[in-house]
XYZ file of C-alpha atoms in Angstrom:
520
model
C 27.050 79.624 60.839
C 25.544 81.512 57.891
C 27.626 84.530 58.845
C 30.743 82.402 58.964
C 30.087 80.945 55.543
C 29.690 84.439 54.211
C 33.177 85.239 55.462
C 34.803 82.374 53.570
C 34.848 84.017 50.135
C 36.535 87.076 51.637
C 39.030 84.936 53.488
C 39.886 82.791 50.525
C 39.836 85.366 47.798
C 43.425 84.979 46.645
C 46.791 85.903 48.011
C 47.098 88.841 50.308
C 47.554 92.109 48.391
C 50.837 93.962 48.417
C 51.316 95.527 51.837
C 51.177 99.304 52.058
C 51.916 100.068 55.685
C 52.064 103.686 56.913
C 55.581 104.491 58.121
C 56.341 107.557 60.228
C 59.965 108.697 60.107
C 61.640 110.473 63.012
C 62.978 113.970 62.238
C 66.546 112.676 62.263
C 65.607 109.608 60.123
C 67.275 107.331 62.680
C 64.057 105.541 63.622
C 60.635 104.832 62.188
C 57.274 104.193 63.770
C 55.321 101.448 62.042
C 52.947 98.552 62.770
C 54.183 95.072 61.907
C 50.809 93.920 60.532
C 47.925 96.400 60.589
C 46.087 94.251 58.040
C 45.402 91.648 60.744
C 43.202 94.082 62.695
C 39.799 92.674 61.737
C 36.248 93.247 62.956
C 34.357 91.569 65.792
C 32.584 88.989 63.644
C 35.793 87.958 61.906
C 37.593 87.605 65.236
C 34.795 85.445 66.602
C 35.091 82.944 63.775
C 38.807 83.174 62.913
C 40.335 84.108 66.266
C 41.460 87.136 68.219
C 45.044 85.803 68.183
C 47.624 88.605 68.540
C 45.909 91.013 66.136
C 46.088 94.001 68.474
C 49.856 93.631 68.906
C 50.379 93.281 65.158
C 48.358 96.459 64.610
C 50.209 98.556 67.233
C 52.777 100.953 65.713
C 56.212 100.415 67.267
C 59.494 102.295 67.081
C 62.429 100.603 65.335
C 65.909 101.844 64.431
C 66.698 102.205 60.745
C 69.342 99.756 59.494
C 71.790 101.142 56.947
C 74.024 98.327 55.704
C 77.031 100.600 55.111
C 77.150 101.786 58.745
C 75.391 99.026 60.746
C 78.748 97.629 61.940
C 82.328 98.842 61.417
C 83.109 98.333 57.748
C 79.458 97.721 56.896
C 77.537 94.654 55.749
C 76.875 93.147 52.348
C 73.910 90.902 51.468
C 74.884 87.388 50.424
C 71.875 85.163 49.985
C 68.085 85.172 50.232
C 66.436 82.364 52.111
C 63.853 81.431 54.700
C 61.292 78.756 55.426
C 57.933 78.464 53.728
C 56.616 81.541 55.588
C 59.597 83.686 56.652
C 61.733 85.795 54.323
C 65.375 85.968 55.381
C 68.496 87.634 54.081
C 72.010 86.555 54.979
C 74.554 89.335 55.557
C 78.311 89.408 56.024
C 80.223 92.070 57.929
C 83.644 93.331 56.877
C 85.264 91.300 59.657
C 83.723 88.073 58.374
C 80.919 87.777 60.953
C 77.605 86.747 59.473
C 74.133 87.941 60.392
C 70.635 87.209 59.194
C 67.588 89.406 58.703
C 64.305 87.554 59.286
C 61.021 89.205 58.375
C 58.686 89.977 61.260
C 55.653 89.452 59.027
C 55.099 85.986 57.556
C 53.070 84.414 54.794
C 52.137 80.768 55.312
C 50.302 80.724 51.984
C 53.723 80.273 50.352
C 53.493 76.637 51.493
C 50.849 75.969 48.840
C 52.316 74.365 45.749
C 49.325 74.778 43.442
C 48.042 78.073 42.083
C 44.417 77.109 42.770
C 45.280 76.516 46.445
C 46.869 79.931 46.738
C 43.927 81.581 45.005
C 41.349 79.749 47.123
C 43.002 79.759 50.559
C 45.914 82.176 50.320
C 44.129 85.111 51.950
C 42.959 83.045 54.897
C 46.384 81.520 55.440
C 47.964 84.970 55.379
C 45.441 86.209 57.936
C 46.420 83.371 60.277
C 49.908 84.832 60.577
C 48.294 86.616 63.520
C 48.506 83.389 65.574
C 52.194 84.226 66.156
C 53.369 86.826 68.635
C 55.368 89.207 66.394
C 57.913 90.114 69.080
C 58.009 86.773 70.894
C 61.603 86.149 69.801
C 62.775 88.950 72.106
C 61.155 87.426 75.151
C 62.173 83.890 74.178
C 65.844 84.906 73.999
C 65.771 86.419 77.482
C 63.972 83.401 78.932
C 66.481 81.061 77.262
C 69.281 82.992 78.978
C 67.530 82.553 82.317
C 66.985 78.842 81.665
C 70.630 78.223 80.736
C 69.966 77.544 77.046
C 72.044 78.995 74.194
C 70.203 81.482 72.004
C 70.426 84.133 69.304
C 70.027 87.835 70.169
C 67.401 89.369 67.879
C 67.074 93.114 67.375
C 64.094 94.782 65.729
C 65.165 96.956 62.771
C 63.618 98.702 59.803
C 65.313 98.070 56.463
C 64.813 101.066 54.144
C 65.137 101.226 50.390
C 68.908 100.961 50.723
C 70.946 100.882 47.480
C 73.421 98.615 49.264
C 70.817 95.830 49.013
C 71.643 95.513 45.335
C 69.659 92.718 43.673
C 67.678 92.154 46.890
C 66.375 95.722 47.025
C 62.945 95.172 45.484
C 62.109 92.091 47.568
C 63.435 93.200 50.959
C 63.300 97.002 51.238
C 60.864 98.942 53.441
C 59.931 96.373 56.071
C 60.527 95.332 59.683
C 63.041 92.563 60.394
C 64.747 90.798 63.265
C 68.513 91.137 62.927
C 70.522 88.459 64.725
C 73.852 86.674 64.631
C 73.980 83.713 62.288
C 75.027 80.726 64.417
C 77.643 79.168 62.163
C 81.412 78.765 62.146
C 83.683 80.430 64.696
C 81.586 82.065 67.433
C 84.210 82.543 70.148
C 83.096 86.166 70.530
C 79.423 85.328 71.233
C 78.667 84.431 74.849
C 75.131 83.217 74.084
C 76.652 80.552 71.806
C 79.009 79.399 74.570
C 82.018 81.059 72.870
C 82.126 77.976 70.647
C 85.012 77.871 68.167
C 82.863 75.940 65.667
C 79.073 75.976 65.298
C 77.583 73.439 62.893
C 74.275 72.531 61.271
C 72.172 69.604 62.427
C 73.259 67.580 59.389
C 76.941 68.007 60.204
C 76.355 67.216 63.877
C 74.382 64.045 63.161
C 76.903 62.812 60.589
C 79.782 63.384 62.991
C 78.290 61.602 66.013
C 77.320 58.644 63.828
C 80.800 58.365 62.348
C 82.916 59.049 65.455
C 82.323 57.261 68.778
C 84.266 60.052 70.516
C 81.694 62.672 69.403
C 78.472 63.130 71.327
C 75.679 65.579 72.085
C 75.301 66.752 75.668
C 71.916 65.100 76.352
C 71.059 67.202 79.395
C 71.688 70.420 77.466
C 69.395 69.187 74.701
C 66.713 68.150 77.199
C 66.877 71.585 78.802
C 66.338 73.169 75.388
C 63.410 70.853 74.644
C 61.719 71.607 77.971
C 62.144 75.282 77.153
C 60.356 74.623 73.835
C 57.408 73.094 75.666
C 57.326 75.858 78.270
C 57.195 78.470 75.480
C 54.606 76.496 73.512
C 56.976 76.270 70.529
C 55.810 73.179 68.641
C 57.736 73.876 65.409
C 61.230 72.530 66.147
C 62.231 70.693 62.985
C 65.874 69.777 62.466
C 66.847 72.913 60.533
C 65.774 75.083 63.475
C 68.786 73.953 65.494
C 72.470 74.746 65.354
C 75.129 73.020 67.436
C 77.992 74.610 69.359
C 80.966 72.235 69.459
C 83.668 71.939 72.122
C 86.773 69.754 72.085
C 88.469 68.402 75.199
C 91.237 65.946 74.457
C 89.829 63.360 72.072
C 86.224 64.086 73.095
C 83.994 66.284 70.906
C 80.796 67.546 72.545
C 77.889 69.366 70.928
C 75.383 71.618 72.715
C 72.206 72.921 71.055
C 71.420 76.440 69.874
C 67.673 76.701 69.169
C 66.740 79.336 66.606
C 63.675 80.657 64.723
C 61.204 81.160 67.551
C 58.397 81.973 65.114
C 55.862 79.687 66.814
C 56.641 80.455 70.453
C 53.496 81.577 72.324
C 51.354 80.171 69.492
C 47.675 81.131 69.958
C 45.289 79.418 67.571
C 42.191 77.965 69.218
C 40.442 81.201 70.243
C 38.134 81.346 67.211
C 35.114 79.238 66.300
C 36.685 77.729 63.186
C 40.268 77.676 64.429
C 39.221 75.721 67.526
C 37.595 73.093 65.308
C 40.692 72.958 63.100
C 42.880 72.421 66.183
C 40.928 69.234 66.946
C 42.053 67.787 63.615
C 45.598 69.259 63.634
C 46.588 68.612 67.248
C 50.139 69.943 66.846
C 48.617 73.443 66.774
C 48.797 73.737 70.550
C 47.769 77.131 71.906
C 49.745 78.855 74.636
C 47.612 78.761 77.794
C 48.195 78.534 81.538
C 47.867 74.746 81.568
C 50.035 72.194 79.764
C 47.915 69.083 79.623
C 49.787 65.739 79.739
C 48.102 64.727 76.488
C 49.521 67.821 74.769
C 53.164 66.749 75.190
C 53.038 64.302 72.288
C 51.838 66.949 69.832
C 54.023 69.755 71.213
C 57.168 67.686 70.689
C 56.254 65.747 67.526
C 58.284 67.740 64.980
C 61.571 66.849 66.702
C 60.635 63.289 67.656
C 63.425 61.612 65.670
C 66.000 63.959 67.212
C 64.567 63.345 70.660
C 64.784 59.569 70.400
C 68.325 59.821 69.049
C 69.745 62.371 71.489
C 67.829 61.714 74.717
C 68.086 57.936 74.678
C 70.790 57.768 77.356
C 68.735 59.684 79.967
C 66.430 58.006 82.462
C 63.468 59.350 84.406
C 65.645 60.725 87.192
C 67.669 62.735 84.672
C 64.456 64.270 83.312
C 63.309 65.133 86.843
C 66.615 66.776 87.781
C 66.761 68.932 84.638
C 63.142 70.048 85.090
C 63.687 70.914 88.762
C 66.809 72.883 87.883
C 64.952 74.875 85.229
C 62.028 75.591 87.522
C 64.372 77.059 90.125
C 66.225 79.183 87.563
C 63.065 80.626 86.024
C 62.213 82.901 88.930
C 59.444 85.509 88.885
C 62.156 88.175 88.634
C 63.775 86.433 85.643
C 60.417 86.210 83.869
C 59.702 89.889 84.563
C 63.120 90.932 83.230
C 62.449 89.107 79.971
C 59.554 91.434 79.234
C 61.768 94.494 79.440
C 62.912 93.530 75.944
C 61.017 94.325 72.791
C 59.317 97.487 71.535
C 58.413 99.915 74.343
C 54.925 100.419 72.914
C 53.908 96.802 73.521
C 55.918 95.806 76.604
C 53.304 96.540 79.253
C 50.432 94.774 77.523
C 52.571 91.766 76.589
C 53.953 91.430 80.122
C 50.512 91.714 81.736
C 49.207 88.917 79.531
C 52.161 86.524 79.477
C 53.782 86.703 82.915
C 50.941 84.896 84.773
C 50.804 82.227 82.065
C 54.553 81.593 82.179
C 54.565 81.396 85.970
C 51.745 78.844 85.885
C 53.473 76.783 83.173
C 56.796 76.905 85.059
C 55.273 75.087 88.049
C 54.208 72.278 85.730
C 57.713 71.607 84.364
C 58.395 68.557 86.608
C 55.121 66.938 85.523
C 55.802 67.889 81.903
C 59.225 66.261 82.095
C 57.733 63.079 83.527
C 55.133 62.876 80.750
C 57.808 63.616 78.177
C 60.066 60.888 79.541
C 57.248 58.320 79.550
C 56.411 59.196 75.952
C 59.978 58.654 74.731
C 60.630 55.638 76.957
C 57.924 53.559 75.290
C 60.174 52.970 72.281
C 63.848 53.483 73.101
C 66.648 53.814 70.547
C 70.291 52.876 70.999
C 72.198 54.012 67.917
C 75.729 52.922 67.031
C 78.216 54.437 64.614
C 80.016 53.431 61.441
C 82.749 51.974 63.649
C 82.588 48.600 65.410
C 80.465 48.440 68.576
C 79.568 45.741 71.048
C 76.021 45.838 72.400
C 75.749 43.901 75.658
C 72.293 43.042 77.027
C 71.622 41.506 80.427
C 68.857 41.201 82.971
C 69.421 43.872 85.613
C 66.642 42.548 87.853
C 63.234 40.981 87.182
C 61.457 43.062 84.572
C 64.490 45.268 83.863
C 66.860 45.091 80.881
C 70.359 46.596 80.973
C 71.879 47.679 77.641
C 75.503 48.703 77.314
C 77.108 49.957 74.088
C 80.883 49.752 73.930
C 83.419 50.785 71.346
C 84.981 47.561 70.049
C 88.593 47.955 68.958
C 91.083 45.253 67.924
C 93.806 44.490 70.474
C 92.360 47.008 72.947
C 89.895 46.809 75.788
C 86.377 47.829 74.839
C 85.387 51.271 76.159
C 81.905 52.098 77.421
C 79.937 54.573 75.291
C 76.426 54.423 76.800
C 74.566 52.430 79.433
C 70.944 52.431 80.531
C 68.471 50.150 82.304
C 64.966 49.778 80.825
C 61.921 48.859 82.912
C 59.135 46.947 81.168
C 56.597 49.131 83.031
C 57.900 52.087 80.998
C 59.471 50.565 77.896
C 57.745 48.169 75.551
C 60.631 47.898 73.072
C 64.315 48.758 72.657
C 65.674 49.246 69.132
C 69.397 48.649 68.608
C 70.912 50.125 65.436
C 74.391 48.880 64.627
C 74.855 50.920 61.427
C 78.152 50.152 59.656
C 81.149 48.426 61.206
C 81.529 44.830 62.377
C 79.194 44.880 65.379
C 78.574 42.323 68.102
C 75.182 41.880 69.786
C 75.674 39.907 72.966
C 73.171 38.520 75.496
C 74.876 37.670 78.786
C 71.683 36.193 80.256
C 68.404 34.975 78.744
C 66.024 37.813 77.913
C 63.290 37.453 80.530
C 62.767 41.161 81.072
C 59.544 41.432 79.110
C 61.064 44.243 77.008
C 60.993 43.444 73.290
C 64.392 43.839 71.609
C 64.704 44.742 67.921
C 68.204 44.460 66.455
C 68.874 46.267 63.177
C 72.238 44.922 62.126
C 73.071 47.538 59.477
C 76.154 47.064 57.318
C 79.333 45.161 58.156
C 79.910 41.584 59.283
C 77.880 41.281 62.457
C 77.656 38.648 65.178
C 74.999 37.520 67.623
C 76.253 35.931 70.824
C 73.883 34.258 73.249
C 74.520 31.744 76.033
C 71.164 30.090 75.388
C 70.180 28.114 72.319
C 66.579 27.713 73.487
C 63.642 29.762 72.382
C 62.905 30.667 75.991
C 66.314 32.238 76.307
C 65.825 34.491 73.322
C 62.145 35.376 73.741
C 61.115 38.774 72.520
C 64.137 39.299 70.254
C 63.791 40.177 66.570
C 66.793 40.331 64.252
C 66.258 42.752 61.357
C 68.624 41.793 58.558
C 69.300 43.287 55.169
C 69.113 41.029 52.089
C 72.300 38.967 52.085
C 73.069 39.994 55.654
C 74.041 37.944 58.691
C 72.449 34.486 58.847
C 70.863 33.655 62.198
C 70.477 29.956 63.018
C 66.775 29.166 63.361
C 67.153 27.014 66.481
C 68.306 30.041 68.435
C 64.643 30.977 68.605
C 65.134 34.552 67.475
C 62.594 35.977 65.109
C 64.303 36.940 61.867
C 62.931 39.621 59.585
C 64.620 40.470 56.308
C 63.942 44.141 55.615
C 63.947 44.910 51.918
C 64.299 48.621 52.667
C 67.342 49.274 54.844
C 67.826 52.801 53.510
C 67.696 54.346 56.966
C 69.628 51.751 58.980
C 72.692 50.656 57.002
C 75.278 53.328 57.815
C 75.681 56.906 59.044
C 74.780 58.438 55.699
C 71.600 56.411 55.353
C 70.666 57.139 58.966
C 70.377 60.841 58.094
C 67.346 60.117 55.904
C 65.318 59.799 59.106
C 65.517 63.553 59.548
C 64.225 66.515 57.565
C 67.563 68.074 56.713
């Protein structure tokens, strides 16, 4: 412990110094040989306390082609905009034909998340060192495994960006480093097979706004579930809303979205292999390390960052749907498919990466059905049924003892209502169902008394809403809570429904307010 305390001043002694990484140029200047992060190669004592992580891979020199913007694609590329999350530097590029690409730095710096100078001075060096928890070339493998699993994906290429005058104002900040170059999933992508040849790819914000405003727009829930199970299989716990794009497809009046996961920075995350990092993982449980076993208790933390998306987009699927998708993935992810994935990436690290990861992925693959069951049970505890800004009719009835059927229909004047979603909830799995009407003049209708044992919470949202129930007794409306906005629909007390006036309806009134639930 004394030795560990002695390491703290070194670890926390300010931000990491400017990187000076030896770079060996090929005679023809077409490639370079360079390590992505030689500074992470620390001594035995340091590794004991702060983790082995992927330090040896970061310190291995690899060969990368040199990217010259003027000749990278026909007509060249021009830089448009700097960006990135709190730890990745990115640069958006546009080709002469209008296609857009993005450069994402291989090396990261999580210390940029600190907002105060004293935090960066005290902990910046340690945070920078913990970049080694990420597998620097994991995005290559993840893309190949996504292809095998039937999930859309980007196609990263490792490149070295020299001190290119074509960088213009971005030259000082971006020159002389390793990057992943990949297609930017946005707009017309009919030429990209791994985006489903979609004619229009949108952000999560656009997708969510559209499906909440148009009953004819929906996300393919099985495609999203497949992508989420892939996240868990890869140990990728960082799946916030901005790390998704959505391929759209139109058939008649129906608009369907399918997910494109991106930014696989935290796939194969390895954190708990040091004395201190293991202790930290007890207090920050989302930092799940990639091991051969996926414990049922880990599913909650592995999926937490996309929980709001999960409840919104997977709410129509039942346990059988989860089982079928998991079984399908397990069959697709053959030993041969896993082995092929490790043929990607720098030649210098392929053998060692494959020897380490292939057995772990095979072991995790066999657990996918159990993972899916745990995942379903987690989400089923509190189920969401979310309407749109148009008028809907929510119809609730007892399917059988202990089971509640919920149907959501599009309610249109002078036309027959059309079914949007339907699902049966079992009180052994589901403790509560939350119905969100959002805007529009919605109807909440109970065809039979609620004796299912499943608590029902109705959030009326905006509009002029109605509650219809055949029973005026409290027994007939047991377990039902009506959440009203100030000045909203008045519920007659003798109906026996609990009424709660929510002063803050900022996330339940209409489609625009609903978006505040997400980190967009």
